[in-house]
Amino acid sequence: MSEGDELLQRGLQLHADGDVQGAEACFRQLIELMPQHAELHHVAGLLALDRGDAVEAVRLLRQATVLDPREPLYFFSLGSVLLDIGEYDQALAVVGQCLQIDPWYPGGCFMMGRVHAMLGQSGAARERFEEAILREPENPLLYLGLAELHLRRNFYDQAIATLDTALQLVPEDAQAMCLLAIAHEGNGALDRAKAALEQVVQRYPDHAEAVQNLLRLNEKIRQLADEASFRQQLEELIVSIVPGQRITSEQLFPVLCRTDLKQRCDFNQQLAKACLDTGDADHLRQAKVFIDRAWVLSGFSAHVLPLYIEIYAALEDIPGIREAYKRLGMESARRGEIGQALACFNDWQNAWGRFMHLDKFEYDFDVLEQVERMAEPFRFTHQPEQHGYRSAEKIRLAYLVRGMAEVNSVLLLISMHYARHHDKSRFDIAFFCVETQDAVERSPQGRQHMESIRAAGCGLVFPLEADAVEDRLIALAKSIHDWKADLLVTTAVLATLEHYFVMAMRPAPKTLGYILGPMPQFAPPALDWGITASRHTQMDSPCNCSLIGLEFDLPQPETVPPLDRRELGVPEGAFLVGSAGRPQKFQDAGFWRAIQEMLTSHQNVHFIAVGVLPSQVLCLESIITPDNLRRIHFFGWRADYLGILASTDVLIDTYPSGGGVVLLDAMALGVPLVSFENDYTQPYDQTTWSLAEEFVPVHDLIVPRGDFSRLQNIVSRLIRDPAYRSDVANRCRAFILERHGDPRRMVRRCENVYLQVIGSPNKEMTG
């Protein structure tokens, strides 16, 4: 017997005895004797696989395919190993070569189907499995492979049908029964899944997979039964929540003393909603307890927020609503979601207006600091030679404009005066808009504003269109910086936090803000300077601030004809009293009681409210009688609102928050004004203030705050005494035209402040 024959016999015997390592050593010696023998490489590769060395197995099996590229067995064995070690693309190519050599090679289609399945190619896998079954319809393994594919795709009914066929071939096969249990569980038939596993365990008590799955399934069935019981208890509790019926602790224990955090959160939400729906005051307070708990348990999740807001709004707890929006904004900022954070901070800022129709704003320096932190990575630096005063060049003013798409925006009206009256020989002016050009162009007044700014010889810059809000804002700030603006001028920069984000990137060396309203809406402490039109706002300004009165191209009676009374719904000969402002300024019950008394005392008087609709006045129907309500006429903001003002005989200032530009317009048109005095001893508060002492020259027309009896006396005299009415109207008009009718004068004063702020040597100091 030759050396090779002896090695072969010894290797076969060692393999039969279970000595895989010894057998492999024999075959390696044989390979050294016969290195071109493909079958020796094939057997050695299988032995390497037996001892767990898949890498060596692949090397030897691949060499076998090289030595004999026409033997499909070698490609099949190599493909099987590649499939087991997760090299699916290589396995696909190798098994494909096997089937090219012998399209009918046993197991080839099945192997190809498995590879396609692992690659996620479900359609190709199914075709290969079905082809294999057509070739070998009595082979149960093929049905198991197809069933596994169906399960991977969650096609449970098809998996069950395929496994039923397999079990006809091999009744009570453990693998088939385990797969059948998975399919029944996926279909929700837990009892059938349990029966299949119990059958396997009964026949094969040591079948680890079946035992483990049966234990898991029994626990799942128990949990579902417990869950159904809890749900029933919860439903019974919810049904029992009715007005006058108190919720007891014993009712809460079964549904809220739960291990699972998500369930406790969900149940608290459901109880909160049920309490809210009763409309009962006691249950509303209890709803707050439940929703507060759900809010915390959810980790302050946005999906809890709508119900949280609904309950807090019903309780008129606006500070709580603001805190929730702030929390979400802070969390969004922490995650780097700048656009979402700014949206939440906007909701925080405007909560009083949205839910209570009040012009109320409050500083929260945590929010302002967070916006500053979000802007910090994008902040610009400025070199003295790049920015600042340049003696040989014009000063560049970048206005961060607000109100471009709004109807009758007072802030935009003020901006338009600067566009028209700036000294273009000394200043280059450009308006930078946070809104996109498309959004502004969709507004009729927006298109007019664009035309007016360009006609005034000023630049107008819109941000680039971008899906992400922060990308749009960063691009806008870069436009300001690249334009080399010397001064950024803002208006109501905190009204929406997108404006403040742009400011916080410091696109210009200095920033000046117009402070024409509440400090928390107009005046971040980070401003370098402010300009205001009221003594009260100057008193509270958190930055250096100059006082410059507002001046306008005021309307003239000869150019603003009154609207026809019929268009207003007012009969000819009626005496018309009016008020004008945003809806937030029409919410005081005392004001409406005064209107009710006025209409009752003067049957020929009609009242018009401009800028508000009846649905926006929360207390209207509880105060105004139906007869008097027919003599009240509401108009939203209209482009022709001056014609409505010109139609009125007397204007009453809104209370407790007074008007501004509306008062100037009315007095310029010769309409006498009755207003309320301001209390300068208190901090400025937009919800309770007035410009009466600064706008109205006739002391008799200024009413002490809250003195509605005095208001009735003054209005009654104006109604009954036309000579007095004409006299005070003329005095008011003359004063307004003298003090507030020269916008060029106002702009020159502001320009001097601009020069002072940027450090021009030609500045004129302004107080």
CSV table of C-alpha atoms in Angstrom, one decimal, residues 126 133 140 143-169 175-194 196:
chain,number,residue,atom,x,y,z
A,126,ARG,CA,-39.7,32.9,-3.3
A,133,ILE,CA,-40.4,22.5,-4.5
A,140,PRO,CA,-40.0,18.9,3.7
A,143,TYR,CA,-41.3,24.0,2.6
A,144,LEU,CA,-39.6,25.0,5.8
A,145,GLY,CA,-37.4,27.4,3.9
A,146,LEU,CA,-40.3,29.0,2.1
A,147,ALA,CA,-42.2,29.2,5.4
A,148,GLU,CA,-39.3,31.1,7.0
A,149,LEU,CA,-39.4,33.5,4.1
A,150,HIS,CA,-43.1,34.2,4.6
A,151,LEU,CA,-42.5,34.7,8.3
A,152,ARG,CA,-39.7,37.2,7.6
A,153,ARG,CA,-42.2,39.2,5.5
A,154,ASN,CA,-45.0,38.8,8.1
A,155,PHE,CA,-47.1,36.8,5.7
A,156,TYR,CA,-48.5,34.6,8.4
A,157,ASP,CA,-51.4,33.0,6.5
A,158,GLN,CA,-49.1,31.9,3.7
A,159,ALA,CA,-46.6,30.6,6.2
A,160,ILE,CA,-49.3,28.5,7.9
A,161,ALA,CA,-50.4,27.0,4.6
A,162,THR,CA,-46.9,26.1,3.7
A,163,LEU,CA,-46.2,24.6,7.1
A,164,ASP,CA,-49.4,22.5,6.9
A,165,THR,CA,-48.0,20.9,3.7
A,166,ALA,CA,-44.7,20.3,5.4
A,167,LEU,CA,-46.4,18.6,8.4
A,168,GLN,CA,-48.3,16.3,6.1
A,169,LEU,CA,-44.9,15.1,4.9
A,175,GLN,CA,-38.9,22.7,13.6
A,176,ALA,CA,-42.1,22.8,11.6
A,177,MET,CA,-44.2,23.0,14.7
A,178,CYS,CA,-42.1,25.8,16.2
A,179,LEU,CA,-42.4,27.8,13.0
A,180,LEU,CA,-46.2,27.2,13.0
A,181,ALA,CA,-46.3,28.6,16.5
A,182,ILE,CA,-44.5,31.7,15.4
A,183,ALA,CA,-47.0,32.1,12.5
A,184,HIS,CA,-50.1,31.7,14.7
A,185,GLU,CA,-48.6,34.2,17.3
A,186,GLY,CA,-48.1,36.7,14.5
A,187,ASN,CA,-51.7,36.3,13.5
A,188,GLY,CA,-52.8,36.9,17.1
A,189,ALA,CA,-54.0,33.3,17.6
A,190,LEU,CA,-52.0,32.8,20.8
A,191,ASP,CA,-54.0,29.7,21.9
A,192,ARG,CA,-53.1,27.9,18.6
A,193,ALA,CA,-49.4,29.0,19.0
A,194,LYS,CA,-49.4,27.6,22.6
A,196,ALA,CA,-48.3,23.8,18.8
